[in-house]
mmCIF file of C-alpha atoms in Angstrom:
data_model
loop_
_atom_site.group_PDB
_atom_site.id
_atom_site.type_symbol
_atom_site.label_atom_id
_atom_site.label_comp_id
_atom_site.label_asym_id
_atom_site.label_seq_id
_atom_site.Cartn_x
_atom_site.Cartn_y
_atom_site.Cartn_z
ATOM 1 C CA SER A 1 -0.186 -0.045 0.279
ATOM 2 C CA ASN A 2 1.345 3.394 -0.750
ATOM 3 C CA PRO A 3 3.552 5.052 2.463
ATOM 4 C CA ASP A 4 1.289 7.283 4.890
ATOM 5 C CA TYR A 5 2.718 9.901 4.012
ATOM 6 C CA SER A 6 0.160 9.999 1.263
ATOM 7 C CA GLN A 7 -2.781 8.885 2.689
ATOM 8 C CA PRO A 8 -6.289 11.118 3.075
ATOM 9 C CA ILE A 9 -5.643 12.836 6.981
ATOM 10 C CA ALA A 10 -8.874 11.362 9.164
ATOM 11 C CA ILE A 11 -8.850 14.385 12.112
ATOM 12 C CA THR A 12 -11.411 13.627 15.288
ATOM 13 C CA SER A 13 -12.193 16.350 18.331
ATOM 14 C CA ASP A 14 -15.222 17.922 19.954
ATOM 15 C CA ASN A 15 -14.782 21.207 18.775
ATOM 16 C CA ASN A 16 -14.036 23.218 15.938
ATOM 17 C CA GLU A 17 -12.687 26.202 14.833
ATOM 18 C CA THR A 18 -12.253 27.857 11.091
ATOM 19 C CA SER A 19 -11.170 31.615 11.194
ATOM 20 C CA ILE A 20 -11.321 32.062 7.017
ATOM 21 C CA LYS A 21 -9.811 35.712 7.762
ATOM 22 C CA GLU A 22 -6.538 34.096 8.558
ATOM 23 C CA ASN A 23 -7.314 30.590 6.875
ATOM 24 C CA ILE A 24 -6.737 28.636 10.557
ATOM 25 C CA SER A 25 -8.549 26.097 11.629
ATOM 26 C CA VAL A 26 -8.417 25.215 15.400
ATOM 27 C CA TYR A 27 -9.591 21.633 16.885
ATOM 28 C CA THR A 28 -9.461 21.373 20.544
ATOM 29 C CA GLN A 29 -10.501 18.749 22.850
ATOM 30 C CA ASN A 30 -9.910 15.132 22.511
ATOM 31 C CA VAL A 31 -7.759 15.381 18.910
ATOM 32 C CA GLU A 32 -6.142 12.469 17.546
ATOM 33 C CA ILE A 33 -5.244 12.588 13.534
ATOM 34 C CA ARG A 34 -4.731 9.599 11.767
ATOM 35 C CA GLN A 35 -2.914 8.988 8.606
ATOM 36 C CA GLY A 36 -2.116 5.321 7.561
ATOM 37 C CA SER A 37 -0.988 4.187 10.691
ATOM 38 C CA LEU A 38 -0.060 6.745 11.897
ATOM 39 C CA THR A 39 -1.863 8.596 14.683
ATOM 40 C CA ILE A 40 -1.156 11.945 16.753
ATOM 41 C CA LYS A 41 -3.090 12.489 20.311
ATOM 42 C CA ALA A 42 -3.485 16.128 21.570
ATOM 43 C CA ASP A 43 -5.113 18.591 23.388
ATOM 44 C CA ARG A 44 -4.936 21.492 20.854
ATOM 45 C CA LEU A 45 -4.562 21.286 16.770
ATOM 46 C CA GLU A 46 -3.902 24.562 14.582
ATOM 47 C CA ILE A 47 -4.107 23.960 10.851
ATOM 48 C CA ASN A 48 -1.907 27.194 8.614
ATOM 49 C CA ALA A 49 -3.522 26.863 5.716
ATOM 50 C CA THR A 50 -2.050 29.823 4.104
ATOM 51 C CA ALA A 51 0.948 28.485 2.231
ATOM 52 C CA GLY A 52 -2.332 27.442 -0.066
ATOM 53 C CA LYS A 53 -3.774 23.568 -0.425
ATOM 54 C CA GLY A 54 -0.815 20.538 0.061
ATOM 55 C CA ASN A 55 1.113 23.007 2.220
ATOM 56 C CA GLU A 56 -1.065 23.133 5.644
ATOM 57 C CA VAL A 57 1.277 22.743 8.656
ATOM 58 C CA PHE A 58 -0.578 20.998 11.073
ATOM 59 C CA ILE A 59 0.693 22.815 14.810
ATOM 60 C CA THR A 60 -0.079 20.090 18.082
ATOM 61 C CA THR A 61 0.175 21.029 21.185
ATOM 62 C CA GLY A 62 -0.337 18.515 24.689
ATOM 63 C CA ASN A 63 0.917 17.584 28.098
ATOM 64 C CA PRO A 64 2.081 15.706 25.650
ATOM 65 C CA VAL A 65 1.237 15.694 22.091
ATOM 66 C CA ARG A 66 1.639 11.723 21.722
ATOM 67 C CA TYR A 67 2.787 9.839 17.725
ATOM 68 C CA SER A 68 2.798 6.800 16.868
ATOM 69 C CA GLN A 69 3.243 4.899 13.048
ATOM 70 C CA LEU A 70 4.278 1.824 12.333
ATOM 71 C CA LEU A 71 7.382 1.667 9.399
ATOM 72 C CA ASP A 72 6.945 -0.235 6.636
ATOM 73 C CA GLY A 73 4.237 -2.145 8.246
ATOM 74 C CA ASP A 74 5.671 -3.717 11.231
ATOM 75 C CA ILE A 75 8.825 -1.404 13.096
ATOM 76 C CA PRO A 76 6.816 0.667 15.637
ATOM 77 C CA VAL A 77 8.188 4.434 16.598
ATOM 78 C CA THR A 78 6.385 6.310 18.893
ATOM 79 C CA ALA A 79 6.844 9.886 20.109
ATOM 80 C CA ASN A 80 6.168 12.964 22.195
ATOM 81 C CA ALA A 81 6.714 16.323 23.023
ATOM 82 C CA ALA A 82 5.251 19.176 24.574
ATOM 83 C CA GLU A 83 4.532 20.233 20.811
ATOM 84 C CA ILE A 84 4.959 18.328 17.699
ATOM 85 C CA ARG A 85 4.679 19.940 14.048
ATOM 86 C CA TYR A 86 3.722 18.545 10.648
ATOM 87 C CA ASP A 87 4.453 20.309 7.944
ATOM 88 C CA LEU A 88 2.554 17.964 4.857
ATOM 89 C CA ALA A 89 4.903 19.598 2.116
ATOM 90 C CA SER A 90 8.259 18.621 3.220
ATOM 91 C CA ARG A 91 6.357 15.269 5.513
ATOM 92 C CA THR A 92 8.295 16.332 8.227
ATOM 93 C CA LEU A 93 7.724 15.872 12.069
ATOM 94 C CA THR A 94 8.999 19.103 14.153
ATOM 95 C CA LEU A 95 8.814 17.498 17.955
ATOM 96 C CA SER A 96 9.864 20.614 19.809
ATOM 97 C CA GLY A 97 10.079 20.752 24.450
ATOM 98 C CA ASN A 98 10.568 17.842 26.268
ATOM 99 C CA ALA A 99 11.166 16.038 22.889
ATOM 100 C CA GLN A 100 11.762 11.765 22.720
ATOM 101 C CA LEU A 101 11.118 9.549 20.057
ATOM 102 C CA SER A 102 12.021 5.424 20.377
ATOM 103 C CA GLN A 103 12.095 3.404 17.630
ATOM 104 C CA SER A 104 13.446 -0.404 18.537
ATOM 105 C CA GLY A 105 14.855 -0.002 21.449
ATOM 106 C CA SER A 106 16.320 2.360 21.446
ATOM 107 C CA GLN A 107 15.468 6.518 22.108
ATOM 108 C CA VAL A 108 16.471 10.000 20.919
ATOM 109 C CA GLN A 109 15.860 13.033 23.418
ATOM 110 C CA ALA A 110 16.700 16.328 22.408
ATOM 111 C CA ALA A 111 15.149 20.039 22.906
ATOM 112 C CA VAL A 112 14.012 19.806 19.142
ATOM 113 C CA ILE A 113 14.184 16.197 17.255
ATOM 114 C CA ARG A 114 13.335 16.565 13.300
ATOM 115 C CA TYR A 115 12.186 13.412 11.283
ATOM 116 C CA ASN A 116 11.484 13.174 7.813
ATOM 117 C CA LEU A 117 8.222 10.596 7.686
ATOM 118 C CA GLU A 118 9.379 9.590 4.057
ATOM 119 C CA SER A 119 13.041 8.812 4.425
ATOM 120 C CA GLN A 120 12.591 8.305 7.814
ATOM 121 C CA GLN A 121 16.324 9.829 8.726
ATOM 122 C CA ILE A 122 16.345 11.665 11.955
ATOM 123 C CA SER A 123 17.946 14.580 13.478
ATOM 124 C CA ALA A 124 18.198 16.180 16.996
ATOM 125 C CA GLU A 125 19.702 19.562 18.350
ATOM 126 C CA SER A 126 20.076 19.371 21.743
ATOM 127 C CA GLY A 127 19.826 23.489 22.545
ATOM 128 C CA GLU A 128 22.585 24.243 24.124
ATOM 129 C CA GLN A 129 25.477 25.347 21.372
ATOM 130 C CA GLN A 130 28.262 23.042 22.931
ATOM 131 C CA LYS A 131 26.809 20.076 22.831
ATOM 132 C CA ARG A 132 24.659 19.016 19.218
ATOM 133 C CA VAL A 133 23.254 15.072 19.614
ATOM 134 C CA THR A 134 22.761 13.729 16.089
ATOM 135 C CA THR A 135 21.445 9.932 16.524
ATOM 136 C CA ILE A 136 20.723 8.714 12.554
ATOM 137 C CA PHE A 137 18.312 5.470 12.403
ATOM 138 C CA THR A 138 18.564 3.812 8.944
ATOM 139 C CA PRO A 139 15.993 0.985 8.983
ATOM 140 C CA GLU A 140 17.815 -2.451 8.350
ATOM 141 C CA ASN A 141 16.073 -3.979 5.587
ATOM 142 C CA LYS A 142 15.582 -1.483 2.803
ATOM 143 C CA GLU A 143 15.451 -3.124 -0.536
ATOM 144 C CA ASN A 144 13.857 -0.640 -2.506
ATOM 145 C CA PRO A 145 15.077 2.665 -1.990
ATOM 146 C CA MET B 1 -104.552 22.659 23.327
ATOM 147 C CA LYS B 2 -103.843 26.226 23.282
ATOM 148 C CA LYS B 3 -101.267 25.146 26.179
ATOM 149 C CA ALA B 4 -99.442 22.805 23.117
ATOM 150 C CA LEU B 5 -99.929 25.589 20.929
ATOM 151 C CA ILE B 6 -98.237 27.895 23.389
ATOM 152 C CA LEU B 7 -95.608 25.339 23.008
ATOM 153 C CA LEU B 8 -94.909 25.300 19.987
ATOM 154 C CA VAL B 9 -94.279 29.037 18.901
ATOM 155 C CA LEU B 10 -91.626 29.095 22.321
ATOM 156 C CA ALA B 11 -90.045 26.593 20.507
ATOM 157 C CA LEU B 12 -89.616 28.246 17.403
ATOM 158 C CA VAL B 13 -89.008 31.219 18.482
ATOM 159 C CA LEU B 14 -86.142 29.286 20.338
ATOM 160 C CA THR B 15 -83.837 27.878 17.328
ATOM 161 C CA ALA B 16 -84.686 31.507 15.485
ATOM 162 C CA THR B 17 -82.518 32.959 18.126
ATOM 163 C CA TYR B 18 -80.431 30.205 17.979
ATOM 164 C CA LEU B 19 -79.461 29.796 14.089
ATOM 165 C CA TRP B 20 -79.544 33.393 14.256
ATOM 166 C CA PHE B 21 -76.776 33.820 16.814
ATOM 167 C CA ASN B 22 -74.895 30.459 15.238
ATOM 168 C CA PRO B 23 -74.804 31.847 11.895
ATOM 169 C CA THR B 24 -71.369 34.330 13.250
ATOM 170 C CA GLU B 25 -69.056 31.230 13.964
ATOM 171 C CA GLN B 26 -69.524 30.262 10.260
ATOM 172 C CA ALA B 27 -68.241 33.756 9.306
ATOM 173 C CA ASP B 28 -65.222 33.601 11.832
ATOM 174 C CA THR B 29 -63.733 30.631 10.256
ATOM 175 C CA GLN B 30 -64.040 32.223 6.690
ATOM 176 C CA TYR B 31 -61.771 34.972 8.627
ATOM 177 C CA ALA B 32 -59.446 33.210 9.848
ATOM 178 C CA ASP B 33 -58.459 31.611 6.267
ATOM 179 C CA ARG B 34 -58.517 34.943 4.800
ATOM 180 C CA GLU B 35 -55.785 35.204 7.542
ATOM 181 C CA LEU B 36 -54.336 32.143 6.092
ATOM 182 C CA LEU B 37 -54.510 33.407 2.046
ATOM 183 C CA PRO B 38 -50.910 35.624 0.847
ATOM 184 C CA ASP B 39 -52.123 39.303 0.692
ATOM 185 C CA TYR B 40 -49.818 39.200 -2.103
ATOM 186 C CA ILE B 41 -47.919 36.197 -3.885
ATOM 187 C CA ALA B 42 -45.301 37.505 -6.633
ATOM 188 C CA GLU B 43 -42.762 35.107 -9.063
ATOM 189 C CA GLN B 44 -39.553 35.272 -10.129
ATOM 190 C CA VAL B 45 -39.077 38.126 -7.436
ATOM 191 C CA THR B 46 -35.490 40.685 -7.540
ATOM 192 C CA ARG B 47 -35.243 43.190 -4.084
ATOM 193 C CA THR B 48 -32.495 44.826 -4.185
ATOM 194 C CA LEU B 49 -31.887 47.185 -1.061
ATOM 195 C CA TYR B 50 -28.788 50.448 -1.534
ATOM 196 C CA ASP B 51 -27.069 51.775 2.014
ATOM 197 C CA GLU B 52 -27.162 55.658 2.148
ATOM 198 C CA GLN B 53 -23.953 55.530 0.338
ATOM 199 C CA GLY B 54 -25.905 54.159 -2.654
ATOM 200 C CA TYR B 55 -24.289 50.919 -2.481
ATOM 201 C CA VAL B 56 -25.472 47.598 -2.759
ATOM 202 C CA ALA B 57 -26.808 46.336 1.326
ATOM 203 C CA ASP B 58 -29.198 43.623 0.339
ATOM 204 C CA HIS B 59 -30.080 41.181 -2.291
ATOM 205 C CA ILE B 60 -32.883 38.303 -2.154
ATOM 206 C CA GLN B 61 -33.513 37.170 -5.625
ATOM 207 C CA ALA B 62 -36.711 33.924 -5.559
ATOM 208 C CA MET B 63 -38.630 31.882 -7.641
ATOM 209 C CA ARG B 64 -41.978 32.876 -5.871
ATOM 210 C CA LEU B 65 -42.837 35.315 -2.904
ATOM 211 C CA GLU B 66 -46.245 35.215 -0.201
ATOM 212 C CA PHE B 67 -46.370 37.931 1.842
ATOM 213 C CA PHE B 68 -49.098 37.886 4.495
ATOM 214 C CA GLU B 69 -50.097 41.113 6.416
ATOM 215 C CA ARG B 70 -51.397 40.157 9.517
ATOM 216 C CA LEU B 71 -49.052 37.052 10.243
ATOM 217 C CA GLY B 72 -45.962 39.078 9.347
ATOM 218 C CA PHE B 73 -44.016 37.190 7.826
ATOM 219 C CA THR B 74 -42.939 36.691 3.607
ATOM 220 C CA GLN B 75 -42.711 33.853 2.590
ATOM 221 C CA PHE B 76 -39.858 32.400 -0.419
ATOM 222 C CA GLU B 77 -39.903 29.601 -2.609
ATOM 223 C CA GLN B 78 -35.974 29.070 -3.921
ATOM 224 C CA PRO B 79 -34.247 32.555 -2.480
ATOM 225 C CA LYS B 80 -31.166 33.511 -3.130
ATOM 226 C CA TYR B 81 -29.582 35.814 -0.737
ATOM 227 C CA ILE B 82 -26.395 37.480 -1.543
ATOM 228 C CA LEU B 83 -24.572 38.409 1.518
ATOM 229 C CA PHE B 84 -22.246 41.484 0.625
ATOM 230 C CA ASP B 85 -19.071 42.427 2.619
ATOM 231 C CA ASP B 86 -17.200 45.675 3.829
ATOM 232 C CA ASN B 87 -15.710 46.914 0.176
ATOM 233 C CA HIS B 88 -19.487 45.887 -0.975
ATOM 234 C CA LEU B 89 -18.595 43.083 -3.219
ATOM 235 C CA PRO B 90 -20.141 40.049 -2.848
ATOM 236 C CA ALA B 91 -18.946 37.726 -0.803
ATOM 237 C CA TRP B 92 -21.753 34.487 -0.246
ATOM 238 C CA GLU B 93 -24.562 33.502 -1.691
ATOM 239 C CA VAL B 94 -27.419 31.964 0.489
ATOM 240 C CA THR B 95 -29.554 29.281 -1.314
ATOM 241 C CA SER B 96 -32.339 27.467 -0.293
ATOM 242 C CA GLN B 97 -35.397 25.568 -1.445
ATOM 243 C CA PHE B 98 -37.787 27.451 0.906
ATOM 244 C CA GLY B 99 -37.544 30.807 3.191
ATOM 245 C CA ILE B 100 -39.310 32.806 5.043
ATOM 246 C CA TRP B 101 -38.890 36.581 6.804
ATOM 247 C CA LEU B 102 -39.531 37.332 9.739
ATOM 248 C CA PRO B 103 -39.975 40.689 10.613
ATOM 249 C CA ASP B 104 -37.347 41.316 13.170
ATOM 250 C CA ASP B 105 -35.234 40.767 9.895
ATOM 251 C CA LYS B 106 -34.641 37.298 10.680
ATOM 252 C CA ILE B 107 -34.784 35.149 7.786
ATOM 253 C CA ILE B 108 -35.362 31.187 8.299
ATOM 254 C CA LEU B 109 -33.765 29.022 5.924
ATOM 255 C CA GLU B 110 -35.135 24.633 5.239
ATOM 256 C CA GLN B 111 -33.979 22.336 2.637
ATOM 257 C CA GLN B 112 -30.563 22.180 1.057
ATOM 258 C CA VAL B 113 -29.518 25.319 2.888
ATOM 259 C CA ARG B 114 -25.995 26.111 0.447
ATOM 260 C CA ILE B 115 -23.826 29.610 1.353
ATOM 261 C CA ASN B 116 -21.183 28.965 -1.249
ATOM 262 C CA ASN B 117 -18.371 31.986 -1.472
ATOM 263 C CA VAL B 118 -18.527 33.673 -4.228
ATOM 264 C CA SER B 119 -15.350 36.093 -3.377
ATOM 265 C CA GLY B 120 -12.830 33.976 -4.857
ATOM 266 C CA ASN B 121 -10.273 32.385 -3.102
ATOM 267 C CA GLU B 122 -10.717 31.188 0.062
ATOM 268 C CA LEU B 123 -10.048 28.828 2.720
ATOM 269 C CA VAL B 124 -13.614 27.914 2.506
ATOM 270 C CA ASP B 125 -15.915 27.241 -0.725
ATOM 271 C CA ARG B 126 -18.976 26.324 0.605
ATOM 272 C CA ILE B 127 -20.890 25.317 3.868
ATOM 273 C CA GLU B 128 -24.146 22.640 3.877
ATOM 274 C CA THR B 129 -27.556 22.338 5.846
ATOM 275 C CA ASP B 130 -30.403 21.327 5.521
ATOM 276 C CA ASN B 131 -31.858 24.237 7.836
ATOM 277 C CA LEU B 132 -30.254 27.358 8.797
ATOM 278 C CA GLU B 133 -30.928 30.948 10.678
ATOM 279 C CA LEU B 134 -30.124 34.128 9.453
ATOM 280 C CA LEU B 135 -29.437 37.017 10.957
ATOM 281 C CA LEU B 136 -29.415 40.331 9.471
ATOM 282 C CA PRO B 137 -27.624 42.890 9.072
ATOM 283 C CA SER B 138 -25.260 41.023 12.157
ATOM 284 C CA LYS B 139 -25.004 38.649 9.423
ATOM 285 C CA MET B 140 -24.954 35.645 11.990
ATOM 286 C CA LEU B 141 -25.600 31.594 10.326
ATOM 287 C CA GLN B 142 -27.357 29.516 13.169
ATOM 288 C CA THR B 143 -28.158 25.871 13.274
ATOM 289 C CA SER B 144 -28.719 23.283 14.948
ATOM 290 C CA ALA B 145 -29.120 20.567 12.200
ATOM 291 C CA ALA B 146 -25.731 17.937 10.658
ATOM 292 C CA VAL B 147 -23.821 20.979 8.589
ATOM 293 C CA GLN B 148 -21.270 20.065 5.875
ATOM 294 C CA ILE B 149 -18.204 22.802 6.278
ATOM 295 C CA ILE B 150 -16.518 22.000 2.196
ATOM 296 C CA GLY B 151 -13.003 24.010 1.727
ATOM 297 C CA LYS B 152 -9.400 23.851 -0.456
ATOM 298 C CA GLY B 153 -9.128 20.102 -0.186
ATOM 299 C CA PHE B 154 -10.972 19.347 2.824
ATOM 300 C CA TYR B 155 -14.163 18.870 4.461
ATOM 301 C CA ILE B 156 -15.424 19.690 8.483
ATOM 302 C CA ASN B 157 -18.155 17.114 9.085
ATOM 303 C CA GLY B 158 -20.252 18.331 12.394
ATOM 304 C CA ILE B 159 -23.915 19.158 14.306
ATOM 305 C CA GLY B 160 -24.617 22.588 14.633
ATOM 306 C CA LEU B 161 -22.667 25.694 13.402
ATOM 307 C CA GLN B 162 -22.289 29.455 14.447
ATOM 308 C CA ALA B 163 -20.870 31.631 11.973
ATOM 309 C CA ASP B 164 -20.147 35.073 11.939
ATOM 310 C CA LEU B 165 -19.294 35.607 7.969
ATOM 311 C CA THR B 166 -18.669 39.588 8.328
ATOM 312 C CA GLU B 167 -15.706 38.313 11.137
ATOM 313 C CA GLN B 168 -15.543 35.718 8.658
ATOM 314 C CA ASN B 169 -15.254 32.551 11.398
ATOM 315 C CA LEU B 170 -17.085 28.965 11.555
ATOM 316 C CA ARG B 171 -17.724 27.454 14.829
ATOM 317 C CA ILE B 172 -18.425 23.685 14.681
ATOM 318 C CA ILE B 173 -21.178 23.095 18.087
ATOM 319 C CA LYS B 174 -20.035 19.614 18.180
ATOM 320 C CA HIS B 175 -17.407 18.493 15.325
ATOM 321 C CA LEU B 176 -17.485 15.342 14.009
ATOM 322 C CA GLU B 177 -15.234 15.001 11.478
ATOM 323 C CA THR B 178 -12.104 16.587 9.368
ATOM 324 C CA VAL B 179 -10.884 14.947 6.371
ATOM 325 C CA TYR B 180 -7.989 16.341 4.209
ATOM 326 C CA ALA B 181 -7.731 14.504 1.346
ATOM 327 C CA ASN B 182 -3.622 15.478 0.604
ATOM 328 C CA GLU B 183 -3.385 14.551 -2.984
ATOM 329 C CA GLN B 184 -0.359 14.704 -3.534
ATOM 330 C CA ASN B 185 0.580 18.053 -5.718
#
């Protein structure tokens, strides 16, 4: 089946309010985002569509926001952070605020973690200038790149 | 024999008086029916109101209009109501199968209510529901029915809506689900 990032996105929540002028739609209370095997659970979701259709940015906040997904259909990846930004056009998640991401037993903790859903590349920044922690996860059996 | 005669006359007088007062009731029901008849009917109607600066403030078209003076409302068939923005340009076109315009400038729209955005490239294209209250001149909309907001690449399903078309704010009372098609551009 085609990858998660190219599937429709379904959102459920109790409340929804849209400002046409500002091109922003806000979802609050029991917010859940689903896209294929990707799920994000948060208290609040703001969708900014100023860049137009296909370039929306989903900004979720929560205590924490919880993300989970199955890589290549069966390798679970989970993460949580105070904020998770999902940029549809670049297919990148940006986790910030006590960001933690774990996959097949190993874990990355940093101030900011960027995770590209397409290339499955992860980059982490510790936030303090002197020490920069970068951990790259590349799934072992990637026959057809 | 004389007694019987008096009784007979008495009976006749009583029935006569009874009949005399009775017909007025029939007259009342005719009066009530007339109240249900429109004072006038108009077809293919267009009504445009202008504000002090001469800009169009209000524009409504309808297949048919019936005006009820005593009941104090106007009934429309297939009304099309155009709402203008602050720059006096048409912003929203509101259509439905039926509409009732109440004296306090409240319009109730029924069946296949569509609110189409006609001001070009906006986030929301249209809103669909079964019935709706449009409050003028504040341009507030409200419904407690199921509602769908259709926008560029997404739709929002919910129950109940409160919208301020001047501020361009739409609030779903009970959100059910939103779907972004996410076609790869």
